[in-house]
Coordinates of C-alpha atoms in Angstrom, one line a residue:
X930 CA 104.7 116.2 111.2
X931 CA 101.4 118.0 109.9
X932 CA 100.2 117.1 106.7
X933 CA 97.0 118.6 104.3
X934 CA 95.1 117.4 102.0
X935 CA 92.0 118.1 100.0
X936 CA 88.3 116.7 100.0
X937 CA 85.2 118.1 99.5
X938 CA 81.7 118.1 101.3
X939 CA 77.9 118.7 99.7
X940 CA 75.5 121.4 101.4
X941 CA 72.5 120.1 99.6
X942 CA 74.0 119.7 96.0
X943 CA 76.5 122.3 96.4
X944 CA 79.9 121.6 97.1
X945 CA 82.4 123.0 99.9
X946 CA 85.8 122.2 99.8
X947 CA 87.4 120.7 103.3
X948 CA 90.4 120.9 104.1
X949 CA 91.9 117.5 105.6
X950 CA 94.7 118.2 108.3
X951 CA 96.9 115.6 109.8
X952 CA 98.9 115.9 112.6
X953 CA 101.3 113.2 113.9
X954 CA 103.2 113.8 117.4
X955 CA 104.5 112.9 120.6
X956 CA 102.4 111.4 123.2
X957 CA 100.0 108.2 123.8
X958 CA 99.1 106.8 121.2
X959 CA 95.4 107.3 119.5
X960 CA 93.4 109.3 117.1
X961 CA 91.2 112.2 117.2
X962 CA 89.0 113.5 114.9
X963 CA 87.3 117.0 115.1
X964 CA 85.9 119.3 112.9
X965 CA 82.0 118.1 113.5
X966 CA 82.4 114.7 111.7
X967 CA 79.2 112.3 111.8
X968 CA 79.2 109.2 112.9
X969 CA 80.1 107.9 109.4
X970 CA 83.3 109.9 109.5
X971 CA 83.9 109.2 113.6
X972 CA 83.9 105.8 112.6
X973 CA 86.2 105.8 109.3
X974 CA 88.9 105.7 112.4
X975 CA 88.8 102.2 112.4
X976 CA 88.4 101.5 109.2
X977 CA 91.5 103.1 107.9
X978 CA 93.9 102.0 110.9
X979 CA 92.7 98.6 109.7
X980 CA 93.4 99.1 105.5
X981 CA 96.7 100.6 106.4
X982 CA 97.9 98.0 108.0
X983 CA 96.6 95.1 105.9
X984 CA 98.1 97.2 102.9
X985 CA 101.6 96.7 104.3
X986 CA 101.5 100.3 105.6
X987 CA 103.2 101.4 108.7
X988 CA 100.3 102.8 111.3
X989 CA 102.0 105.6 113.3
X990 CA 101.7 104.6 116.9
X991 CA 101.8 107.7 117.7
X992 CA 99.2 110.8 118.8
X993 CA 97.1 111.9 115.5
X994 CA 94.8 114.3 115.5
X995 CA 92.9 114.8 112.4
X996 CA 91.2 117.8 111.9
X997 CA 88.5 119.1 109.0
X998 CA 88.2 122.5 107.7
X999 CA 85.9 124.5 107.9
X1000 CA 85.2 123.5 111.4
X1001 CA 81.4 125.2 112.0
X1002 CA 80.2 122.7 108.6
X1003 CA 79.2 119.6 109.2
X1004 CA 81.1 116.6 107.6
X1005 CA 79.2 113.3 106.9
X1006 CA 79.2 110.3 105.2
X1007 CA 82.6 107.5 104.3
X1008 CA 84.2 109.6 101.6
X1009 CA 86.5 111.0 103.9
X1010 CA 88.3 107.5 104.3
X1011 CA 90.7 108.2 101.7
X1012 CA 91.7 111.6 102.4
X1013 CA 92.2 111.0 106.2
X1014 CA 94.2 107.4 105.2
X1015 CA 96.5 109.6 102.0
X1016 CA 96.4 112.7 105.5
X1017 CA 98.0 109.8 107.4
X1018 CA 100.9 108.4 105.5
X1019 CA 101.7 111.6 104.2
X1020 CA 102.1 113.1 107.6
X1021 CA 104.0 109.9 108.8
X1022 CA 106.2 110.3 105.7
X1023 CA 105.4 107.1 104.0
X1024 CA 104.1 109.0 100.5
X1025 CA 105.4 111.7 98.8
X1026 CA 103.5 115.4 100.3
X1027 CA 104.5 117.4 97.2
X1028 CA 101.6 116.1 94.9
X1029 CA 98.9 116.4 98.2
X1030 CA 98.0 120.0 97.1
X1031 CA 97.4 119.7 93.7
X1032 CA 94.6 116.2 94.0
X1033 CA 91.2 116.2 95.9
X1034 CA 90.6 112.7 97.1
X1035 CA 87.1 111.0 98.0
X1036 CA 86.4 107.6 98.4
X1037 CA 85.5 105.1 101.0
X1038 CA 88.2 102.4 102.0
X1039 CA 87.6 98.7 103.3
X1040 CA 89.0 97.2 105.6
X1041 CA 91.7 95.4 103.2
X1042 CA 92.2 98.5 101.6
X1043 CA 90.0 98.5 98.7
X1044 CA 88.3 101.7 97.5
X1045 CA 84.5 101.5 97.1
X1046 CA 82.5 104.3 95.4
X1047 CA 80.2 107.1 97.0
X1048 CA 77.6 109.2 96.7
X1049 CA 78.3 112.4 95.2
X1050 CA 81.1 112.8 92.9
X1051 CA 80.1 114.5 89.7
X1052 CA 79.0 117.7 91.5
X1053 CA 82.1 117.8 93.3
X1054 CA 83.7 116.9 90.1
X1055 CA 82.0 120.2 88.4
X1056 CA 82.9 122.4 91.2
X1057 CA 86.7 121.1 91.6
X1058 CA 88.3 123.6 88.9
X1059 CA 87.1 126.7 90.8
X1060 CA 88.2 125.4 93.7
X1061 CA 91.4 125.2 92.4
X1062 CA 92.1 121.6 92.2
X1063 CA 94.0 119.8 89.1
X1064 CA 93.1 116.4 89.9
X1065 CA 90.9 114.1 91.1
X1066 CA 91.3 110.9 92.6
X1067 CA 88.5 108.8 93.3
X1068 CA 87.4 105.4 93.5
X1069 CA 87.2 102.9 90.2
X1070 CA 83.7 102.8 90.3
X1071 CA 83.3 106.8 90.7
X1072 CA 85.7 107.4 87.5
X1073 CA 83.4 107.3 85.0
X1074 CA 80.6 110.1 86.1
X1075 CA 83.9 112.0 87.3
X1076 CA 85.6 112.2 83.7
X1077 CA 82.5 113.6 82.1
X1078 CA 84.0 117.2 83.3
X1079 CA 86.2 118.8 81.3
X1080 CA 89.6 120.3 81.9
X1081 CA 89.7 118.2 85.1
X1082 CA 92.0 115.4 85.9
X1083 CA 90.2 112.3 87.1
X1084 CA 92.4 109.2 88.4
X1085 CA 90.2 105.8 89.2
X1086 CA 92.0 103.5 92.2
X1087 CA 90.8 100.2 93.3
X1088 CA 93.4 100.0 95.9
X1089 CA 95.0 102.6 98.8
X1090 CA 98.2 101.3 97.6
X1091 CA 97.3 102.8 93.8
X1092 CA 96.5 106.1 95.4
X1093 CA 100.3 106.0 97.2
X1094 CA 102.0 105.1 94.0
X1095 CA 100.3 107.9 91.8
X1096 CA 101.4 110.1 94.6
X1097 CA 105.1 109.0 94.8
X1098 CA 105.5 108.1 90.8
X1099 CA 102.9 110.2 88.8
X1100 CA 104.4 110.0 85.5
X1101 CA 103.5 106.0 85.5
X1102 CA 99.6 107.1 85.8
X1103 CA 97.4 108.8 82.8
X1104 CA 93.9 110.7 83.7
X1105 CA 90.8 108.4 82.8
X1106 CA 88.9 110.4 79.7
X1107 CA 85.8 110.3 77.8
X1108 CA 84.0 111.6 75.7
X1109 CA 80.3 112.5 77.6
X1110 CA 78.6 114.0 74.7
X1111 CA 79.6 111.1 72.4
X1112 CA 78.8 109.0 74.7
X1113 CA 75.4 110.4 75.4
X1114 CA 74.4 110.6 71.6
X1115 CA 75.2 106.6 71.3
X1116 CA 72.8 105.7 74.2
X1117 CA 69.9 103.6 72.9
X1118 CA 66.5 104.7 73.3
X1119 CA 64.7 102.7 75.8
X1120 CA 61.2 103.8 75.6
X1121 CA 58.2 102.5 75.5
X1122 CA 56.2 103.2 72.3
X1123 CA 53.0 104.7 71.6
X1124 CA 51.8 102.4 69.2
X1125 CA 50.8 99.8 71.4
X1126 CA 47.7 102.3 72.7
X1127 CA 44.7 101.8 71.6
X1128 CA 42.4 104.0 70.3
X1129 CA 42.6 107.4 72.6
X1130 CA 43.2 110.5 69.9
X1131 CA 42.4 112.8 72.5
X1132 CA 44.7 111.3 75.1
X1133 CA 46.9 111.2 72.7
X1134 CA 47.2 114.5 71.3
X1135 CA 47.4 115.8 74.8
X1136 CA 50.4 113.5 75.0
X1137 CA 52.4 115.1 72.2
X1138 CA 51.2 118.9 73.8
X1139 CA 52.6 118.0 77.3
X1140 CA 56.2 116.9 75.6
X1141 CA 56.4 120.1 73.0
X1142 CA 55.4 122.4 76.0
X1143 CA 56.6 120.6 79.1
X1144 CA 53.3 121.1 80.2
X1145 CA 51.8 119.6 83.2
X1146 CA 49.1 116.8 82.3
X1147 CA 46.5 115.0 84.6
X1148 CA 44.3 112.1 83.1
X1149 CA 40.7 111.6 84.6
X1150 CA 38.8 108.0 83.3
X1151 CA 37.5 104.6 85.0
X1152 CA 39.6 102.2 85.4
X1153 CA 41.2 99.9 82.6
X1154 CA 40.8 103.2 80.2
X1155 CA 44.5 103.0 79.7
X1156 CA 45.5 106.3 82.1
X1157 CA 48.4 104.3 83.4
X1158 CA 49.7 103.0 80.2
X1159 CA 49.1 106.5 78.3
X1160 CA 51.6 108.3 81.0
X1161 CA 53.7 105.8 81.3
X1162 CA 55.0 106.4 77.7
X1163 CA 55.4 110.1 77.7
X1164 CA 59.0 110.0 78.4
X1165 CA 59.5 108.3 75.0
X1166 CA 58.1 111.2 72.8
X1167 CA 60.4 114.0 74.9
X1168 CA 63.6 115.2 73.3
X1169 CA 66.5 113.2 74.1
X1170 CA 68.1 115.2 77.1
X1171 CA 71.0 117.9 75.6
X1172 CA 74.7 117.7 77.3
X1173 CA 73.9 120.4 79.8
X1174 CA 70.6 118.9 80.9
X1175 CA 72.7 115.2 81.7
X1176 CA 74.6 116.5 83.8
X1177 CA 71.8 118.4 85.9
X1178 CA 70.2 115.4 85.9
X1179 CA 73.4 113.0 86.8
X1180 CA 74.6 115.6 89.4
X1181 CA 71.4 115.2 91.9
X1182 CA 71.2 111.2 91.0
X1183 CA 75.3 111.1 92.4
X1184 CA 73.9 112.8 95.6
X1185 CA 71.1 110.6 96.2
X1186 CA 73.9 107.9 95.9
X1187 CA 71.6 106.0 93.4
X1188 CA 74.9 106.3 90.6
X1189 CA 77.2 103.9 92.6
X1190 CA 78.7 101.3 89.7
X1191 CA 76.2 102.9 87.2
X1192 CA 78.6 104.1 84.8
X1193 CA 78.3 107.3 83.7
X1194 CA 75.8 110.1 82.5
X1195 CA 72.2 109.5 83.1
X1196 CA 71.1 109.0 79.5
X1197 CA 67.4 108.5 79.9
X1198 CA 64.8 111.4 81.0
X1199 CA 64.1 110.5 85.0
X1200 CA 60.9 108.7 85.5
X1201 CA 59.8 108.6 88.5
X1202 CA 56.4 107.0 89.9
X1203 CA 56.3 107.4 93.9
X1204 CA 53.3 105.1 95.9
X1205 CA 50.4 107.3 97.1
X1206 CA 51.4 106.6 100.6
X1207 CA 54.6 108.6 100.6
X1208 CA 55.1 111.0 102.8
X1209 CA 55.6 114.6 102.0
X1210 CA 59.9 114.8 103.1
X1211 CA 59.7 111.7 100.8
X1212 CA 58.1 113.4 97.8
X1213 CA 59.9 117.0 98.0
X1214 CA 63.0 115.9 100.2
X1215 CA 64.3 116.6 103.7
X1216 CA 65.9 115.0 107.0
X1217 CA 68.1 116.4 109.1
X1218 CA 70.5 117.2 107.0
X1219 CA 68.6 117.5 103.3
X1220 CA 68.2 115.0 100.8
X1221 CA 66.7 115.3 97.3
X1222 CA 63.0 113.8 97.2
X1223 CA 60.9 112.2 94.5
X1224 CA 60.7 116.1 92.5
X1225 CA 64.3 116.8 92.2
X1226 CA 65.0 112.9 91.5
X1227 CA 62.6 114.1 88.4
X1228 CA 64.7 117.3 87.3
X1229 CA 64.0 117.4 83.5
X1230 CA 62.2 114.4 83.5
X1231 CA 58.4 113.2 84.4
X1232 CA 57.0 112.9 88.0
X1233 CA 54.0 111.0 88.0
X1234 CA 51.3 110.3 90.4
X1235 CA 49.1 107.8 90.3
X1236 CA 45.6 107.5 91.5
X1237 CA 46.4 111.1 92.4
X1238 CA 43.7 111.8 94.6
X1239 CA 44.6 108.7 97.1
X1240 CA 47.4 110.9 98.1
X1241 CA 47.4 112.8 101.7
X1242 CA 45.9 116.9 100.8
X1243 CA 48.9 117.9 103.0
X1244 CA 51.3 115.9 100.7
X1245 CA 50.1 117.2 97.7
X1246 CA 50.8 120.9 98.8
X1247 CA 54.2 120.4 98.9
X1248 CA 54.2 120.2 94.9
X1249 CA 52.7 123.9 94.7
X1250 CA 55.7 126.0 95.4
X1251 CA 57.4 123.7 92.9
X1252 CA 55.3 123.6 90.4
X1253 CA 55.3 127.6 90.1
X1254 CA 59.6 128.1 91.0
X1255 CA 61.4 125.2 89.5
X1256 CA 63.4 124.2 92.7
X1257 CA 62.8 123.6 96.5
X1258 CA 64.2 125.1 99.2
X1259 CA 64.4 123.0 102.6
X1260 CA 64.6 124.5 105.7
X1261 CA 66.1 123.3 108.9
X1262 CA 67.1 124.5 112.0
X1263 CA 71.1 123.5 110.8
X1264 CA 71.1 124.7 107.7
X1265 CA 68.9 125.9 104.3
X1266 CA 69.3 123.8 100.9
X1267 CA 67.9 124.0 97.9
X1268 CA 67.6 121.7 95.3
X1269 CA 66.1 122.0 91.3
X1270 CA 63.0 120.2 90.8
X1271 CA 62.3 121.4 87.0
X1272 CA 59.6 118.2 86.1
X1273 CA 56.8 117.7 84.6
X1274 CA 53.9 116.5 86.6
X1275 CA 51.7 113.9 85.0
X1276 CA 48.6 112.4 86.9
X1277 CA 45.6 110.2 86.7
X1278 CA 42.9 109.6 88.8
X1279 CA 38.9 108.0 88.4
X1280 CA 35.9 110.9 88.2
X1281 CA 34.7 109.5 91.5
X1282 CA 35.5 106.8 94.1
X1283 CA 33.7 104.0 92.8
X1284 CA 35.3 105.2 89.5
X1285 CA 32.7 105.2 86.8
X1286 CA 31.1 108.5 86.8
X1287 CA 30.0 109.4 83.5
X1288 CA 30.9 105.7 82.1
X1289 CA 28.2 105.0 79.4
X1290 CA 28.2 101.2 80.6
X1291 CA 28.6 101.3 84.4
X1292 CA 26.6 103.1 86.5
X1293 CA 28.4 105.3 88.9
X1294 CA 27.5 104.1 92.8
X1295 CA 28.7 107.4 94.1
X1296 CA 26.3 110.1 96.0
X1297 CA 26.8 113.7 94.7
X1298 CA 28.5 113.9 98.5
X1299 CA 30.6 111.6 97.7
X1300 CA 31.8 113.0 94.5
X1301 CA 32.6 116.2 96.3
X1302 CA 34.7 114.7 99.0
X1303 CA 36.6 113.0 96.4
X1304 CA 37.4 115.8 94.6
X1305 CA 38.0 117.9 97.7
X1306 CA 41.6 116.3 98.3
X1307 CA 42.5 118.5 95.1
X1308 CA 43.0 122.0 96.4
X1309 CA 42.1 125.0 93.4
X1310 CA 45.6 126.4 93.5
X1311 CA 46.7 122.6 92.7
X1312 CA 44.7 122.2 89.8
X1313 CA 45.6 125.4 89.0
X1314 CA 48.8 124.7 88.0
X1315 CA 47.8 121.7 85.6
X1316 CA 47.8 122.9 81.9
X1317 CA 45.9 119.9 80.6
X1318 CA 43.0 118.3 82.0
X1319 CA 41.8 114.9 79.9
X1320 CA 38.9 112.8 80.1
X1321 CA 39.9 109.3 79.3
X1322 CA 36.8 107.3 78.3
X1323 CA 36.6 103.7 78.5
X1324 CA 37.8 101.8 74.7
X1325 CA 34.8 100.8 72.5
X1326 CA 34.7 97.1 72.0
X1327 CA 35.9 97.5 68.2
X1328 CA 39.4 99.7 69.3
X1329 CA 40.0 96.5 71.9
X1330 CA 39.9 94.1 69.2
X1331 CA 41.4 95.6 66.4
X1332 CA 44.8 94.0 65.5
X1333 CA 46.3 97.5 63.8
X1334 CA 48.8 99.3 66.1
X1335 CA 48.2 103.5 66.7
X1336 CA 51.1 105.8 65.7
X1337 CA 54.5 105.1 67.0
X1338 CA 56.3 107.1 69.5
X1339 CA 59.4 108.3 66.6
X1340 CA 57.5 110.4 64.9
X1341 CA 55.9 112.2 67.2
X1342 CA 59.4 112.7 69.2
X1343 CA 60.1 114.4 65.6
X1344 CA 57.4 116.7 66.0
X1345 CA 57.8 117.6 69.7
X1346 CA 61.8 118.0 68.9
X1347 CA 60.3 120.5 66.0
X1348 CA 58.2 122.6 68.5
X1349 CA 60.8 122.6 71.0
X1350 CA 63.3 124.2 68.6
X1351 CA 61.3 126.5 67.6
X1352 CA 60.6 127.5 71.2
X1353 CA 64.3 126.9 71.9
X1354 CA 65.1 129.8 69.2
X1355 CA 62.7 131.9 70.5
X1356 CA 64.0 132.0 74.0
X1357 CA 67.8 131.6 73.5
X1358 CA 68.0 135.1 75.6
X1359 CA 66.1 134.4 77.9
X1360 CA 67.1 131.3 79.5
X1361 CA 63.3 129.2 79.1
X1362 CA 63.6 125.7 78.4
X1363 CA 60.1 125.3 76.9
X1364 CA 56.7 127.1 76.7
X1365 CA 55.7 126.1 80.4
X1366 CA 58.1 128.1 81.8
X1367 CA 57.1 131.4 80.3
X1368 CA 56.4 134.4 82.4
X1369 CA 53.5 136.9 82.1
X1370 CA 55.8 139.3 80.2
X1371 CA 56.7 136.6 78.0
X1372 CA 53.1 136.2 77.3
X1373 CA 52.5 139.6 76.5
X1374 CA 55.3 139.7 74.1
X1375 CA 54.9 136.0 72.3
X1376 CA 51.0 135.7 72.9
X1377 CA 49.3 138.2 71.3
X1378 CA 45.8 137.9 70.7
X1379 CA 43.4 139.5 68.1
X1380 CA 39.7 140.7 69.0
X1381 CA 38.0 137.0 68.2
X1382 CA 40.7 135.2 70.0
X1383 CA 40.2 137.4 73.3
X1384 CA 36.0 137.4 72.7
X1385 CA 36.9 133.6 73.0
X1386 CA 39.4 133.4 75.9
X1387 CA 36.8 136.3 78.1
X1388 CA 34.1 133.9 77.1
X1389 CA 35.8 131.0 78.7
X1390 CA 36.8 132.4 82.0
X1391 CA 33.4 133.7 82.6
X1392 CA 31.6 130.4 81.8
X1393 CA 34.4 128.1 83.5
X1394 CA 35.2 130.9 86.3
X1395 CA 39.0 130.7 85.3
X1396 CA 41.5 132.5 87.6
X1397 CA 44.4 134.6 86.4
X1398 CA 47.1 131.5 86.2
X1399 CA 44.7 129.3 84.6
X1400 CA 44.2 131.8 82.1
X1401 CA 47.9 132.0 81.3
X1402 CA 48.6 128.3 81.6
X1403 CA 45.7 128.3 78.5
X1404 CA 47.9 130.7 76.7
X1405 CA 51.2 128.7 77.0
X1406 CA 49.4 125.5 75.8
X1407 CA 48.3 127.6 72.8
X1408 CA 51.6 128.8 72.3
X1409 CA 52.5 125.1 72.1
X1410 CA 50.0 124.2 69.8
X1411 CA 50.7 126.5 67.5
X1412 CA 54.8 125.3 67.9
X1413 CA 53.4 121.9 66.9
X1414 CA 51.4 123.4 64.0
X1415 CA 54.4 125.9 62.8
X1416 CA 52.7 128.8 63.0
X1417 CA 53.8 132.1 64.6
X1418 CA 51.3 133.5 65.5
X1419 CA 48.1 132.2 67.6
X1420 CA 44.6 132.3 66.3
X1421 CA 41.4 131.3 67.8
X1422 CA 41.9 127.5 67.0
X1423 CA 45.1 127.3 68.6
X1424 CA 43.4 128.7 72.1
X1425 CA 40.0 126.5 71.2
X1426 CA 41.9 123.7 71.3
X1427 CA 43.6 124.7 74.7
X1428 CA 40.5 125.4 76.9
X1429 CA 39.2 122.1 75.9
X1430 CA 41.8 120.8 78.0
X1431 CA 40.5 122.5 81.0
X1432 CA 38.4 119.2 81.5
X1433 CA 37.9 119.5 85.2
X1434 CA 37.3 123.0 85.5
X1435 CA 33.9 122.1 83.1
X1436 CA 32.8 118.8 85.4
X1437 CA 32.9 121.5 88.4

């Protein structure tokens, strides 16, 4: 008898739907699987002859051959177990076939028949209506990041035995639900606050820029000037992330496989902080067949890089294409994915290599040659693409000793969450997110300048020998300076204040 049922496969983060067909027939018995499984999937062979049977299932000794639509794409990975065990039985006759058409199953099965979760779900999950699925049936542990998708029926199993009585008695069984955006807005904030920096106004105020503007931020100081700890509490002045922006964010987490057992919706803004000795497939993605990288692990959240200019030239490269689109595209010989990458990039690295040019206590060690080198592993269409450029100077002995605390991260997240409105409104028709993403004809319509203010900004790119996209970057940190001051217009303090973050471009 030929049974089908459904399942789905990911091209990057996209979903395909794959058809699962059974067929169970004359002849010696064995199982065949075609349809360009992996080894994962060659393999799930054995492990669902072995669940049947210690479920109390009746293995057909018969010939089966199993066979998974569309047969040119590739299939990989266990979450074919369950749709090839329910393909099984249903083609033996064991569970009802009526219900097969209406569910998409995923889920990898042990050997005693247990369901564990995988990689991938939510996406699926999303895509499942248009594909015109009903239901879903995954795995217990898969349920949760599932459900967060409305109009979609999500069952959770623990056991193959579950998944055959939901198919032969559905009215006993009710669809997991929850409420995502309740259950996003009731997620503690987990920060870490910016009162326990020292000293550092500058620093500081570029801080609250970057989150307004989603601007990309490097910090240049010797070390112990508090660069690390200055970055590492930007994601606790950003905006908590909206519904939308969760489930971006959740969606390329599920297939990385780093949401197994997690729960649901990714809650916090992605952090992610990848050794200077990765490796560019590492930082962007890749592999044969494409995984997201350290960027798109970052979607809508901070990537930072420390000790930036430790990193391999050739690595940091990868980030330009990026920086400037919003997404990567891979490119192999099998196939072409792309995934978002929508982060902002926050860095820090010392003036030099012995790491204390310019310090008013240390002498620096380093020859002008030296220097140089150092700062030739930074490429100009890198730096380019960096809207704020700090010096972080080393804490005077008072601001080290001093028992008060600096101003805590809440209320700056209320002014950033100010300027971002404000931003939000002004681009509700034009699909931006925030300031950094703005366009040159965005510029020309919400950056106007008057006669001092372009005096000023011509004045600059002489004297600092500014190209073109610095030039705009400048204006969009304006543009977010005036957000964070409520005014609508800019003026010439509001791009003052913005060149003085071009810190680099005036050491060189």
């Amino acid at each position: 008898m030929l049974a089908r049922v459904w399942s789905a496969s990911l091209v990057g983060i996209n979903p395909v739907k794959v058809g699962v067909e059974v067929d169970v027939s004359g002849g010696l018995p064995g199982i065949v699987v075609v349809g360009l499984p992996d080894t994962a999937v060659q393999e799930s062979k054995e492990r669902v002859k072995a669940a049947l049977k210690n479920s109390d299932y009746a293995y057909p000794l018969r010939k089966i051959v199993i066979n998974l639509t569309p047969a040119d794409l590739r299939k990989e990975g266990p979450s074919f177990d369950l749709p090839i065990s329910v393909g099984i039985l249903a083609a033996s006759e064991q569970v009802s076939a009526s219900l097969c058409g209406d569910f998409m199953f995923l889920g990898e099965v042990s050997l005693d028949g247990s369901l564990r979760p995988v990689a991938g779900v939510l996406p699926i999950a999303a895509a499942a209506k248009d594909m015109g699925i009903s239901g879903l049936v995954v795995p217990e542990g898969n349920v949760g990041e599932a459900a967060v998708v409305k109009g979609l029926e999500v069952y959770g199993c623990r056991h193959v035995s579950e998944v055959m009585d939901l198919l032969n008695n559905p009215e006993r069984f009710t669809p997991f639900k929850i409420d995502g955006q309740a259950q996003l807005a009731k997620q503690p904030f987990r920060g870490l606050d910016l009162k326990d920096v020292k000293g550092q106004a500058h620093a500081r105020r570029a801080l609250e820029i970057a989150a307004a503007g989603g601007h990309n931020l490097i910090f240049v100081g010797p070390p112990g000037s508090g660069k690390t700890m200055l970055a590492r509490r930007l994601p606790g002045i950003l905006p908590p992330l909206t519904f939308e922006e969760a489930l971006e964010v959740t969606q390329v987490q599920s297939v990385a496989g780093l949401l197994k057992d997690r729960g649901t919706l990714v809650s916090d803004r992605p952090f992610r902080s990848p050794h200077h000795s990765a490796s560019g497939p590492s930082l962007v993605g890749g592999g044969s067949y494409p995984k997201p990288g350290e960027i798109s692990l970052a979607h809508r959240g901070i990537l930072f890089l420390d000790e930036l200019t430790e990193f391999k030239r050739d690595v940091l490269e990868f980030l330009r294409q990026p920086l400037e689109d919003g997404q990567v595209t891979i490119s192999r010989t099998k196939q072409t994915v792309s995934f978002p990458a929508q982060f902002t990039l926050v860095a820090s690295t010392n003036p030099c290599p012995c790491g204390y040019y310019g310090d008013p206590i240390q002498p620096c060690t380093c020859s002008p040659r030296h220097r140089e080198q150092y700062w030739a592993k930074l490429s100009g269409p890198l730096m380019d693409r960096i809207d704020l450029q700090v010096a972080v100077n080393r804490l005077k002995p008072e601001e080290i000793t001093q028992q008060t605390t600096g101003e805590p991260s809440e209320p700056v997240r209320k002014r950033v969450q100010l300027a971002r409105d404000r931003a939000s409104e002004r681009f509700q028709d034009h699909h931006i997110n925030c300031n950094a993403e703005m366009q040159s004809m965005h510029l020309r319509q919400w950056c106007p300048l008057d006669d001092p203010t372009r005096n000023l900004l011509e004045g600059a790119i002489r004297k600092l020998g500014l190209s073109a996209r610095a030039t705009d970057r400048i204006l969009k940190v304006a543009r977010t300076i005036a957000d964070l001051a409520g005014d609508e217009n800019l003026n010439t303090m509001h791009v003052a204040e913005a060149i003085q973050y071009r810190t680099i471009d005036r050491m060189q």
